mmCIF file of C-alpha atoms and ligand atoms in Angstrom:
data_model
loop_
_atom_site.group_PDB
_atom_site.id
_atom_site.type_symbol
_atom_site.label_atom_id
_atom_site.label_comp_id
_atom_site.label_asym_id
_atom_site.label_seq_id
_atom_site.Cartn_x
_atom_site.Cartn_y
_atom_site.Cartn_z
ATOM 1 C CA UNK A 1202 -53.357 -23.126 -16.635
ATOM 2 C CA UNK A 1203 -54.348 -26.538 -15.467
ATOM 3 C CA UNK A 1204 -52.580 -29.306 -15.560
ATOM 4 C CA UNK A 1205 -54.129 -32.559 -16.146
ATOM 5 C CA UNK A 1206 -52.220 -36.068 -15.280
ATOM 6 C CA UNK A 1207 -53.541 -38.926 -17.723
ATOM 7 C CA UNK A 1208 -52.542 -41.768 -20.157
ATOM 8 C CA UNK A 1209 -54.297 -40.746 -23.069
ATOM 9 C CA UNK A 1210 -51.113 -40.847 -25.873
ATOM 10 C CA UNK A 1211 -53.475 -38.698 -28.228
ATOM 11 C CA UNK A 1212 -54.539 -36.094 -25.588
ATOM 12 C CA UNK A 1213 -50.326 -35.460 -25.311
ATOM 13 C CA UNK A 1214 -50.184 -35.545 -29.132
ATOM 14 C CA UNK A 1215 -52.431 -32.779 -29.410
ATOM 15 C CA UNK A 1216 -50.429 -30.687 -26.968
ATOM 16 C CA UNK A 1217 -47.429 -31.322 -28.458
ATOM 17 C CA UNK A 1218 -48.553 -30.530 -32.051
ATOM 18 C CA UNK A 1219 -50.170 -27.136 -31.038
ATOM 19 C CA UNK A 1220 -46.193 -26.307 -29.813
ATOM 20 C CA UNK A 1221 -46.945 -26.874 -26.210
ATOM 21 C CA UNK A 1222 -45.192 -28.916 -23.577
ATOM 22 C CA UNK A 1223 -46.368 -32.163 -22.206
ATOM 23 C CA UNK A 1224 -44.386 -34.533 -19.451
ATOM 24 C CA UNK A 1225 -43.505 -37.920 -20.702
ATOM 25 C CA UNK A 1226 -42.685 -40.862 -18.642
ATOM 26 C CA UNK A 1227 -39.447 -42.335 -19.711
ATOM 27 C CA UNK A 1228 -37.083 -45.100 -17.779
ATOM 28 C CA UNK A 1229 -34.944 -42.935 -16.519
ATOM 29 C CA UNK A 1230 -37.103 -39.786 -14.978
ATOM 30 C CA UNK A 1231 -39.814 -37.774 -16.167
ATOM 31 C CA UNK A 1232 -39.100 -35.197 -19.409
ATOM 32 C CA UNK A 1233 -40.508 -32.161 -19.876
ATOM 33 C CA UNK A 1234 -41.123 -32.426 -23.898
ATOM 34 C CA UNK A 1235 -41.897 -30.402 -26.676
ATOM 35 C CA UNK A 1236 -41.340 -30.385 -30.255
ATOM 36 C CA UNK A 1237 -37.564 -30.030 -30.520
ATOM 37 C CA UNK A 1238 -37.804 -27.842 -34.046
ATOM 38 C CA UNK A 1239 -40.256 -25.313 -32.833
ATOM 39 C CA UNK A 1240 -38.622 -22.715 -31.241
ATOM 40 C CA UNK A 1241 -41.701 -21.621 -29.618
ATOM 41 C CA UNK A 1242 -41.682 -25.054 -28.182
ATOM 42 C CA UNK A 1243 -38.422 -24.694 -26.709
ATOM 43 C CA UNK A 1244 -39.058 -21.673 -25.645
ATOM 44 C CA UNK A 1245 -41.846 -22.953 -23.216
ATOM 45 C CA UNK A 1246 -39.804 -25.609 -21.867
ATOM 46 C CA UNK A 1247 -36.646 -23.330 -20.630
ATOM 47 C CA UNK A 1248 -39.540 -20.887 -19.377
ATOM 48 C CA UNK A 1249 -41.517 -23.689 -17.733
ATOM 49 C CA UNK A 1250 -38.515 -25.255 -15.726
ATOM 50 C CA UNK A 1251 -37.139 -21.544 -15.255
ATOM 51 C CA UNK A 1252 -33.774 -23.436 -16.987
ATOM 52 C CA UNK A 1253 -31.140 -20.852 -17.614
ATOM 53 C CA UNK A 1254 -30.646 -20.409 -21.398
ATOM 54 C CA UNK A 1255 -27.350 -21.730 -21.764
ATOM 55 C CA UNK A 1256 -28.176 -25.480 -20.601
ATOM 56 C CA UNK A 1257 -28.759 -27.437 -23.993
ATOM 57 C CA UNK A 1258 -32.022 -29.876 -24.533
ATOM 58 C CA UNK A 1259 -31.490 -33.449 -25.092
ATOM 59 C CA UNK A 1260 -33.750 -34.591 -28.120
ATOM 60 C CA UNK A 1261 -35.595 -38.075 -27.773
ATOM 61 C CA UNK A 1262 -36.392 -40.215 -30.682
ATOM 62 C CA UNK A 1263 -38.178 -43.682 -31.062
ATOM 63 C CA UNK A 1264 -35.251 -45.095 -32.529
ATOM 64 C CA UNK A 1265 -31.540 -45.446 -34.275
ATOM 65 C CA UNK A 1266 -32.482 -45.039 -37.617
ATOM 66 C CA UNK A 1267 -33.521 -41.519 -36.814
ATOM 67 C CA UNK A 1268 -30.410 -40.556 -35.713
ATOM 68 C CA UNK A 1269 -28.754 -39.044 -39.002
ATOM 69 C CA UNK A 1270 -31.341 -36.601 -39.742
ATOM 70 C CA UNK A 1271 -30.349 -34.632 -36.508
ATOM 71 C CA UNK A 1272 -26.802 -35.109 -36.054
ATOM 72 C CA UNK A 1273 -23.283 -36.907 -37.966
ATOM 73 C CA UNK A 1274 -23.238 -40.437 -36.947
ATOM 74 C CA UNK A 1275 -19.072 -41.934 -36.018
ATOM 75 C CA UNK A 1276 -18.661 -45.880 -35.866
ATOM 76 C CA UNK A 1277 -18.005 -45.819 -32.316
ATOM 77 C CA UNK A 1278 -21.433 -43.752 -31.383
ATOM 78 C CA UNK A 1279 -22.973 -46.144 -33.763
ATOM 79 C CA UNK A 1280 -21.585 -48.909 -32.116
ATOM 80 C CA UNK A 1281 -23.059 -47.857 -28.830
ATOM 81 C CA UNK A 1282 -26.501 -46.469 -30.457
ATOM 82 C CA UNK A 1283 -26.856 -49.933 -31.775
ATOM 83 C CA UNK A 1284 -25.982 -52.051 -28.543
ATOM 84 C CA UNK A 1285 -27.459 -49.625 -25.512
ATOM 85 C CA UNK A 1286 -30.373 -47.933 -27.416
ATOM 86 C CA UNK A 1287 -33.353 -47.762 -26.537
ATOM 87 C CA UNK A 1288 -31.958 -47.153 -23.043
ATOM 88 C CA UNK A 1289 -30.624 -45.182 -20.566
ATOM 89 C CA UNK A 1290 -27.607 -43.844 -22.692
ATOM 90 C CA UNK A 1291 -27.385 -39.937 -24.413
ATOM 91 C CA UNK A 1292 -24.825 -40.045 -27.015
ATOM 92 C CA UNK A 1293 -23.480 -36.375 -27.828
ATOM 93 C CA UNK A 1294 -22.926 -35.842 -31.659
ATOM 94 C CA UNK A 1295 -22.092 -33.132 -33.531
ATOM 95 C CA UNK A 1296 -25.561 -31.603 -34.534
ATOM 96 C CA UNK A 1297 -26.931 -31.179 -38.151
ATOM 97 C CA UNK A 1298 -28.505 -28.079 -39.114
ATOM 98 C CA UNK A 1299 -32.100 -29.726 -39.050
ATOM 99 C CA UNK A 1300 -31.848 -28.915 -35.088
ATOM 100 C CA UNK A 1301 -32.254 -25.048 -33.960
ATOM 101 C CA UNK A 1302 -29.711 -23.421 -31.922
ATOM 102 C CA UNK A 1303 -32.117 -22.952 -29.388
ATOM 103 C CA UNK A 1304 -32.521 -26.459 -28.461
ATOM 104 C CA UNK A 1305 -28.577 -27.117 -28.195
ATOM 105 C CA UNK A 1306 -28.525 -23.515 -26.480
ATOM 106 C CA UNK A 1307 -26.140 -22.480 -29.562
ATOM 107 C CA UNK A 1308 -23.938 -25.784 -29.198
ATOM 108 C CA UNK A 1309 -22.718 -27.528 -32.010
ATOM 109 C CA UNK A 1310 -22.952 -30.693 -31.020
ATOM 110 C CA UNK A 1311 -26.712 -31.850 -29.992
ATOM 111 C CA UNK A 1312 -27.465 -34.725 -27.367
ATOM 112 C CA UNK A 1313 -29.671 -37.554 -28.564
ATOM 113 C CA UNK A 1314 -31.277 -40.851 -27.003
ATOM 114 C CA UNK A 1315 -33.878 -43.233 -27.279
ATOM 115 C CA UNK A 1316 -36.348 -43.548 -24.026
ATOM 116 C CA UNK A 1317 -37.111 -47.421 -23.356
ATOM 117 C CA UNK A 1318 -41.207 -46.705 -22.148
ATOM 118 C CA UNK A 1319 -43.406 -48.075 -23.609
ATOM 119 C CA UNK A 1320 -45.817 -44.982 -23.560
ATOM 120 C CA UNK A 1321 -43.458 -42.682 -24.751
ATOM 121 C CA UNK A 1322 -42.032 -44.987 -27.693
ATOM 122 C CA UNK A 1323 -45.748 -45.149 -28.823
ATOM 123 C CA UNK A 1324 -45.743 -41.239 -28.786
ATOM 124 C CA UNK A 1325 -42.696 -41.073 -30.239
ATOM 125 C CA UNK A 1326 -43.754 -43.230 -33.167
ATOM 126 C CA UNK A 1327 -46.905 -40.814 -33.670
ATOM 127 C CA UNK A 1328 -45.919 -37.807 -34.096
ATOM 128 C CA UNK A 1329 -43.438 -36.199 -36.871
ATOM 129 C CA UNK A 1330 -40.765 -34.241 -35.050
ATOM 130 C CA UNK A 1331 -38.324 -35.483 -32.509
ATOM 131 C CA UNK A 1332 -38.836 -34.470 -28.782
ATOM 132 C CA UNK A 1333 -36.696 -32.150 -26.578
ATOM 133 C CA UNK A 1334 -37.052 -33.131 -23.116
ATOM 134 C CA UNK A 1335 -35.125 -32.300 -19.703
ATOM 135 C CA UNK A 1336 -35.907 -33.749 -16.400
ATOM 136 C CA UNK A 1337 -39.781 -32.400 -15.610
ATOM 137 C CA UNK A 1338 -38.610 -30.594 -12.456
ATOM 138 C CA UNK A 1339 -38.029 -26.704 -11.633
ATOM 139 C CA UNK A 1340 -34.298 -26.205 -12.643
ATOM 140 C CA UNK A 1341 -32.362 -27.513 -9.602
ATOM 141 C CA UNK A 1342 -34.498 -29.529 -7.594
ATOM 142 C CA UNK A 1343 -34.783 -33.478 -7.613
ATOM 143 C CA UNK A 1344 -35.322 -34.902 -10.967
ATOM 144 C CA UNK A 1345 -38.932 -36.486 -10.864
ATOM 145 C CA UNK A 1346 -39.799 -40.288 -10.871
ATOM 146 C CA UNK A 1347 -43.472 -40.294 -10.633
ATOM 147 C CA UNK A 1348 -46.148 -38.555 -12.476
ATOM 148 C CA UNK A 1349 -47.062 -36.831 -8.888
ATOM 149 C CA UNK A 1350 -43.620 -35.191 -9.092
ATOM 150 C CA UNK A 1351 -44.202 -33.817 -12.230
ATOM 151 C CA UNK A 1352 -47.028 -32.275 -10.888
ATOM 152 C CA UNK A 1353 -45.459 -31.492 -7.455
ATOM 153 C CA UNK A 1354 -43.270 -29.222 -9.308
ATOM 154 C CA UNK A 1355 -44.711 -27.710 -12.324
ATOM 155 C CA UNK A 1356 -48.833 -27.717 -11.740
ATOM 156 C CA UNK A 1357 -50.172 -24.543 -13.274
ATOM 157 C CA UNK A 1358 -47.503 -24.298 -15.887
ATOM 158 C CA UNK A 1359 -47.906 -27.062 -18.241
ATOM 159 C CA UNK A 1360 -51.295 -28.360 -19.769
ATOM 160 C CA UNK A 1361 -50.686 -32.319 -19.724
ATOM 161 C CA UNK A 1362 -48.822 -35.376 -18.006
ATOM 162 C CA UNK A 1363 -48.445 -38.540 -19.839
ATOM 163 C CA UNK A 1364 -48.851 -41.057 -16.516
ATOM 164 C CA UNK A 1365 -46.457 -44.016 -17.311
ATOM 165 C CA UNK A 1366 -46.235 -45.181 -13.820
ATOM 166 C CA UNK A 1367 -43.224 -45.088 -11.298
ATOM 167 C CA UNK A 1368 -39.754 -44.503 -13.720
ATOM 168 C CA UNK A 1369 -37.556 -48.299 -13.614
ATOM 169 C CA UNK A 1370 -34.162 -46.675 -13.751
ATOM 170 C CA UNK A 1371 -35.050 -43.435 -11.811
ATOM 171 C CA UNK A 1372 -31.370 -41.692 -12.472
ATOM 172 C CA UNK A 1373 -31.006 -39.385 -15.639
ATOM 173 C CA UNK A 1374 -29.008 -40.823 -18.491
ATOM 174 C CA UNK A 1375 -25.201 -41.523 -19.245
ATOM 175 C CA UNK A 1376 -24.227 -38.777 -21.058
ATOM 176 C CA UNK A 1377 -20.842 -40.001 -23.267
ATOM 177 C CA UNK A 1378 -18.984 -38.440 -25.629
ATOM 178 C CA UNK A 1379 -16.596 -40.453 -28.256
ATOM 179 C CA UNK A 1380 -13.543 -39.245 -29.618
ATOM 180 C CA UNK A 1381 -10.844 -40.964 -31.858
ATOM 181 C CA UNK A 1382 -8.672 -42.577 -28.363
ATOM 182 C CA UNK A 1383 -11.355 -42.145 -25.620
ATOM 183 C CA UNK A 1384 -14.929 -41.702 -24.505
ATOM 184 C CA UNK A 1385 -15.551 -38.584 -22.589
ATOM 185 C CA UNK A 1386 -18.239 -39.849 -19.907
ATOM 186 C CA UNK A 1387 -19.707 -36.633 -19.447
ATOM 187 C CA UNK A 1388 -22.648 -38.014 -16.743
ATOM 188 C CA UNK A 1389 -22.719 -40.938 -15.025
ATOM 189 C CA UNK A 1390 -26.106 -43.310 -15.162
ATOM 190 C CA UNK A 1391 -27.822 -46.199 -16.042
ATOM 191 C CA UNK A 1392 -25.037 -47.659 -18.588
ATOM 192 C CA UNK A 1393 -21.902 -47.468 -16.677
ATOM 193 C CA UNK A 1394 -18.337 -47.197 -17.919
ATOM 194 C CA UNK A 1395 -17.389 -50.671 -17.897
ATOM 195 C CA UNK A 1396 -20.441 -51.603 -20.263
ATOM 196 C CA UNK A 1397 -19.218 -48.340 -22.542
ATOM 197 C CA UNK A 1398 -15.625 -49.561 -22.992
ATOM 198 C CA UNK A 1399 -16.614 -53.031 -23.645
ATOM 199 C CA UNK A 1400 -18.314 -52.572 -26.707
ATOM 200 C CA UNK A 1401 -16.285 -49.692 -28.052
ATOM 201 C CA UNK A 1402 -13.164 -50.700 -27.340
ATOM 202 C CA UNK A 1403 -11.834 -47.174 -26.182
ATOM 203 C CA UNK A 1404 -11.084 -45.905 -22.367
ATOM 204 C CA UNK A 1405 -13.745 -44.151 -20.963
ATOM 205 C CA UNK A 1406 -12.152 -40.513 -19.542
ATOM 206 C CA UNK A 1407 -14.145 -38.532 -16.894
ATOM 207 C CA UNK A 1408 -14.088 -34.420 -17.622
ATOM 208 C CA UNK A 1409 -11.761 -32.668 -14.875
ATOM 209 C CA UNK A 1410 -13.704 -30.314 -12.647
ATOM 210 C CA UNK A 1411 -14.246 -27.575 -14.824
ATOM 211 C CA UNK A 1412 -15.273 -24.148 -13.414
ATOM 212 C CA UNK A 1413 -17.938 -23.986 -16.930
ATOM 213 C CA UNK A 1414 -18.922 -27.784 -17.489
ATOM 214 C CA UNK A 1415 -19.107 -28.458 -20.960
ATOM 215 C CA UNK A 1416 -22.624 -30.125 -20.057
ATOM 216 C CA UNK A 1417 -23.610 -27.116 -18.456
ATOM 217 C CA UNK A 1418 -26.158 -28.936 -16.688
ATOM 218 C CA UNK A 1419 -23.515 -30.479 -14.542
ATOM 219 C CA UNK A 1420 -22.943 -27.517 -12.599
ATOM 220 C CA UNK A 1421 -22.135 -28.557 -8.840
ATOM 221 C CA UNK A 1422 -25.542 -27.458 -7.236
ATOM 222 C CA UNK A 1423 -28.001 -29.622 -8.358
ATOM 223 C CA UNK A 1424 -30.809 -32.562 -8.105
ATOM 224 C CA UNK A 1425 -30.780 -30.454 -3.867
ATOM 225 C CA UNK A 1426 -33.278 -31.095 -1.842
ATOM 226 C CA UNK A 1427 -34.717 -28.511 0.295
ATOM 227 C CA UNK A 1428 -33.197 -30.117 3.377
ATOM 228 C CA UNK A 1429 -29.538 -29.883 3.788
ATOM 229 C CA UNK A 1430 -27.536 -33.203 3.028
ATOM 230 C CA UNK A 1431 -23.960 -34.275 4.291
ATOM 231 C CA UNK A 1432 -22.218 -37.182 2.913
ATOM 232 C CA UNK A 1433 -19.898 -39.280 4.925
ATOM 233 C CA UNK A 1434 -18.719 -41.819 7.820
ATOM 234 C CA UNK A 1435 -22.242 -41.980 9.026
ATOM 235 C CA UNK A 1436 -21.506 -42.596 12.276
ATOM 236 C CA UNK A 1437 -19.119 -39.964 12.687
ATOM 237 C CA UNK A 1438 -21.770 -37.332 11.171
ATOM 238 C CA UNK A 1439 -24.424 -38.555 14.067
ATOM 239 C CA UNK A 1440 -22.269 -37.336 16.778
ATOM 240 C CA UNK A 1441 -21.899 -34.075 15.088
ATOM 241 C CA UNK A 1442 -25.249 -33.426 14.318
ATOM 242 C CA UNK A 1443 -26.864 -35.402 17.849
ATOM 243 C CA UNK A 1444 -28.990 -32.036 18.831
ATOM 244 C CA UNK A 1445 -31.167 -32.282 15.185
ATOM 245 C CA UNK A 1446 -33.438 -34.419 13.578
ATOM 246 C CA UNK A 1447 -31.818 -36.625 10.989
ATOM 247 C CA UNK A 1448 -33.213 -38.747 7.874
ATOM 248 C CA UNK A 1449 -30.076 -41.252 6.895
ATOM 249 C CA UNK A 1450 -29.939 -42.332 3.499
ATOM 250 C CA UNK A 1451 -28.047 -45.470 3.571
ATOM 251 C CA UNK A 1452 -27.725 -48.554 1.403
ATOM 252 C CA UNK A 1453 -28.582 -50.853 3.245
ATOM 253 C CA UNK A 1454 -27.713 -50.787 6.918
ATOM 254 C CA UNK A 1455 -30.024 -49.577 9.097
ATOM 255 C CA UNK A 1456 -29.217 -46.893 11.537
ATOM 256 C CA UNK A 1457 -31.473 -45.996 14.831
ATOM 257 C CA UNK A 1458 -31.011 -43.600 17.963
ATOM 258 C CA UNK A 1459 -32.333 -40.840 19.418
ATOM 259 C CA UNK A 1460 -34.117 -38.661 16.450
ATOM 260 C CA UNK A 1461 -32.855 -40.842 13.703
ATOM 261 C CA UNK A 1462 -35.291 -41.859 10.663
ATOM 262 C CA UNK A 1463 -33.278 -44.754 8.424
ATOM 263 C CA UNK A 1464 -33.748 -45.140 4.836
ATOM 264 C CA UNK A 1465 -32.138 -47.567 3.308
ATOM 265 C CA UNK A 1466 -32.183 -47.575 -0.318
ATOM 266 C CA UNK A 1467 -32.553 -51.612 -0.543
ATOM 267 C CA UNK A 1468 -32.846 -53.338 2.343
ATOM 268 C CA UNK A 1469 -31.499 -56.187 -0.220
ATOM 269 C CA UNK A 1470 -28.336 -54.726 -1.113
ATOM 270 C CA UNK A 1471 -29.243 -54.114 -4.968
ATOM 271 C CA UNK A 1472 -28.121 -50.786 -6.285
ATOM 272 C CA UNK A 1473 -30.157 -50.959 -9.250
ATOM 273 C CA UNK A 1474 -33.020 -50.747 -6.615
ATOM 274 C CA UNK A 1475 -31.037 -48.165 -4.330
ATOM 275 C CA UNK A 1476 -30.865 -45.964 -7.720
ATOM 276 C CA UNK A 1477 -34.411 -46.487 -8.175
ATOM 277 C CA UNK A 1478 -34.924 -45.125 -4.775
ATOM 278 C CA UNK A 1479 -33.063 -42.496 -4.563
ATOM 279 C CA UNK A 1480 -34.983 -39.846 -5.732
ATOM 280 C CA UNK A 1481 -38.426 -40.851 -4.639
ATOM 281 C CA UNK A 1482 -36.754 -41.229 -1.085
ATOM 282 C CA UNK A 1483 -35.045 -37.427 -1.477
ATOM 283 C CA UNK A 1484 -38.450 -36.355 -2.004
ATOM 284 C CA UNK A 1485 -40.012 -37.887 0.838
ATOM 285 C CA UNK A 1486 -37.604 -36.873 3.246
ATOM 286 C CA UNK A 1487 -37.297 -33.061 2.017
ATOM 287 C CA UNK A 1488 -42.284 -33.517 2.752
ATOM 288 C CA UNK A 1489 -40.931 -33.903 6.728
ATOM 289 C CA UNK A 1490 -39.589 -31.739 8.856
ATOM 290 C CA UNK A 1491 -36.000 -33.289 9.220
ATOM 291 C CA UNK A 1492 -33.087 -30.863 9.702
ATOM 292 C CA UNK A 1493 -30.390 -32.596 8.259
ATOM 293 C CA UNK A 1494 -29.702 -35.677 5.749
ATOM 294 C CA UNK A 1495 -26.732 -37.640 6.317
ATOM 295 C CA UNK A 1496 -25.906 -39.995 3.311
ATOM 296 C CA UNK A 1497 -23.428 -42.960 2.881
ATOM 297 C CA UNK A 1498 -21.134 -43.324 -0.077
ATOM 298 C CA UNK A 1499 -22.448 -46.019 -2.087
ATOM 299 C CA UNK A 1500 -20.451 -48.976 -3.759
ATOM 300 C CA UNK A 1501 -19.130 -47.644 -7.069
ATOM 301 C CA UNK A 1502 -19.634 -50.436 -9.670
ATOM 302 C CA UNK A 1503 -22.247 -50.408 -11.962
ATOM 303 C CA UNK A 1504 -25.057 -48.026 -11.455
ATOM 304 C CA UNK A 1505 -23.383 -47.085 -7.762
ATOM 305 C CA UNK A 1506 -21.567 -44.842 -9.936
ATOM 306 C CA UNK A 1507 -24.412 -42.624 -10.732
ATOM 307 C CA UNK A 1508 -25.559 -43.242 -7.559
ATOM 308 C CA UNK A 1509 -22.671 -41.517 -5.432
ATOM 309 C CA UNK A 1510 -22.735 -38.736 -8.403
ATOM 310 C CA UNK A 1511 -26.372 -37.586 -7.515
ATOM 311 C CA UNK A 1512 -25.184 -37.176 -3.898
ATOM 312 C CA UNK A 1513 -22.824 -35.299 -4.147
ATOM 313 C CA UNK A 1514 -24.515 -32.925 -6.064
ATOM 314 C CA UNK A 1515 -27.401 -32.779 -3.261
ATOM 315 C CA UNK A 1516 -25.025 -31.943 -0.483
ATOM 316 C CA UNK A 1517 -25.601 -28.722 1.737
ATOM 317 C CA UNK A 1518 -21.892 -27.158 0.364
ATOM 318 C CA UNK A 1519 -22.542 -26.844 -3.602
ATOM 319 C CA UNK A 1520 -26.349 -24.883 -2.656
HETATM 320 O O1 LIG B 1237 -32.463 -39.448 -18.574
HETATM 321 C C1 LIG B 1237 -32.398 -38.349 -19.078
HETATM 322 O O2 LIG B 1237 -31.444 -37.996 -19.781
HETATM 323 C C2 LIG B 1237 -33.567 -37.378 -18.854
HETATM 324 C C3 LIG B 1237 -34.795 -37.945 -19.556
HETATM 325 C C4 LIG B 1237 -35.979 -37.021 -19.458
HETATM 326 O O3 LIG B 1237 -34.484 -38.235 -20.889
HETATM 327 N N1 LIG B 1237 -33.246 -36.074 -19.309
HETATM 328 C C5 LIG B 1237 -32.390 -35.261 -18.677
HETATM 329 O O4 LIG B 1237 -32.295 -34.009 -19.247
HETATM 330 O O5 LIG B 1237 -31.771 -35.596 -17.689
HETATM 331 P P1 LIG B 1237 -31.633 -32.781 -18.460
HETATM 332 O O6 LIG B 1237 -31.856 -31.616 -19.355
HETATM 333 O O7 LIG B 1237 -32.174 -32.698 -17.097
HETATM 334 O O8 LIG B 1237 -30.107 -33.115 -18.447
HETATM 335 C C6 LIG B 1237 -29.431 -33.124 -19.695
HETATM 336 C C7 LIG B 1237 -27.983 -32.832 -19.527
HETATM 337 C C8 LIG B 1237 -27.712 -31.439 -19.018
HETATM 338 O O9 LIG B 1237 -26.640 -31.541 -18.094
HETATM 339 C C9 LIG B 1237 -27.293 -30.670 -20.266
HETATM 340 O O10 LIG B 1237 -26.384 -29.642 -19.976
HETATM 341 C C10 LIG B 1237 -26.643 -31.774 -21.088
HETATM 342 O O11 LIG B 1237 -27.408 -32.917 -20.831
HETATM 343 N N2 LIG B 1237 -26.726 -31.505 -22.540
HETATM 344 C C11 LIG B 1237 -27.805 -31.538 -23.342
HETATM 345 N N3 LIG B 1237 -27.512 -31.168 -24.591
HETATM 346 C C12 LIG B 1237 -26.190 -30.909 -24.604
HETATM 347 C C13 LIG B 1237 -25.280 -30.427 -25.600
HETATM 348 N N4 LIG B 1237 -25.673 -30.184 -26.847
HETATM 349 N N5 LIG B 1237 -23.989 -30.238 -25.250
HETATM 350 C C14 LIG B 1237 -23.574 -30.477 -23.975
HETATM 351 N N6 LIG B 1237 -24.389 -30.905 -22.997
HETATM 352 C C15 LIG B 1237 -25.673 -31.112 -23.296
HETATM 353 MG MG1 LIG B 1238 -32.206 -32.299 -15.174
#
């Protein structure tokens, strides 16, 4: 199959509506969409990405009022639908029988959000049927942040990629959760916890390490590059690795020595431009021939969070 990158909105409408699977830009990373009540649909995404079966779909729509025909709406979710979407927030609802077990891999409850892209809101609006869309990347590598990365990853196996330009978030979603005396924060990202429990009044709660997530998509091993990563006193991590060839991810210090390539994430000390970063800079690294990553932990606040998260889940032990 070829794959075609593009901006033409009606070119990825006509995918879409013949049940195949387009990319979409959105402000977080790159989805991998398709209609989200055509099993056939589905079925090309999980087979695309090579996505194990069990790891649910989160559906996009172009906006709040859509979210009752897919799943049963609380005052708290609607609370946060109204104040964080269209944005980088995935509420999890319990689904309505409108959405096919396939999409929630046979989960009750279905994850919906609203992408903030321009593009992709104009899509949305144009078609009839809400979109399913994970990160456009093979199942387990980086998540993508440019239409290139899309293609990096998937050429040959999807027809179309909507080119919306570099993502402005470029970290997946905060997954949350509400229940009657606490949030369940089930992923960290671009809406952090303090923002969640200031408009819904309720403590946000972060899932224990479970051996079966109940997001399976937050098994351990994930967003890994190629190259193996360690996380920790930087310094300390340079004298045990002084014989190889080392990319350093930091915030934004700069490190040099003998076979050491700095990265810093913003030489300004923003982390929403570290976040930004990250990815794109995972990616670059992992195109040389480095041996090992060593990575800093990041300042937690705001999106530092998500930052740290991502990480950890790169490192050489959870591969
Ligand atoms: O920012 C984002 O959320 C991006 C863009 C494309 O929207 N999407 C994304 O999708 O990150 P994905 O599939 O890579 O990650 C979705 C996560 C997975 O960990 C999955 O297990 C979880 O959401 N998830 C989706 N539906 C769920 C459900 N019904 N129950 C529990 N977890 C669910
Ligand atoms: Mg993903």
């Amino acid at each position: 199959m070829q794959t075609i990158i593009g901006t033409d909105i009606q070119e990825a409408i006509r995918f879409l509506e013949q049940n195949e699977v387009v990319a979409i830009p959105t402000e977080t990373v790159y989805g991998l969409a398709g209609n989200a009540l055509n099993d056939s649909s589905v079925a090309k995404i999980y087979a695309a990405k090579n996505r194990p079966a069990f790891n649910p779909l989160i559906i996009h729509i172009s906006g709040i009022d859509q979210i009752t025909k897919y799943a049963e709406l609380d005052e708290i979710s609607a609370k946060l639908a109204s104040a964080f979407m269209p944005g980088p927030l995935t509420l999890l609802l319990p689904k309505k029988s409108t959405v096919p077990d396939i999409t929630t891999a046979g989960s009750s409850k279905v994850a919906i959000r609203v992408p903030n892209h321009s593009l992709t809101q104009s899509l949305l609006k144009s078609i009839s049927f809400p979109l399913a869309a994970p990160s456009a990347n093979p199942s387990g590598y980086i998540s993508p942040t440019m239409a290139t990365h899309v293609y990096q990853g998937l050429h040959g196996k999807i027809p179309y990629i909507l080119d919306g330009g570099p993502t402005t978030v470029g970290v997946e979603s905060t997954i949350a959760e509400v229940y009657s005396d606490h949030i369940l924060l089930h992923r960290t990202g671009g809406i952090d916890e303090l923002q969640l429990e200031a408009v819904s009044g309720l403590p946000v709660r972060i899932p224990q390490d479970e051996a079966v997530p109940e997001t399976p998509g937050q098994l351990k091993s994930h967003y890994a590059p190629n190259t193996p990563l360690y996380r920790g006193d930087v310094e300390r991590l340079i004298q045990e690795h002084n014989d190889k060839k080392i990319a350093i991810i930091s915030f934004s210090k700069m490190y040099s020595g003998k076979n050491i390539t700095s990265y810093p994430l913003s030489t300004n000390g923003s982390l929403p431009e570290a976040a930004n970063q990250l990815f794109a800079t995972l990616r670059k690294i992992d195109d040389l021939a480095f041996d090992v990553i060593l990575a800093e932990y990041f300042p937690t606040e705001g999106i530092g969070a998500a930052i740290n998260d991502r990480i950890g889940r790169a490192q050489a032990e959870y591969r």
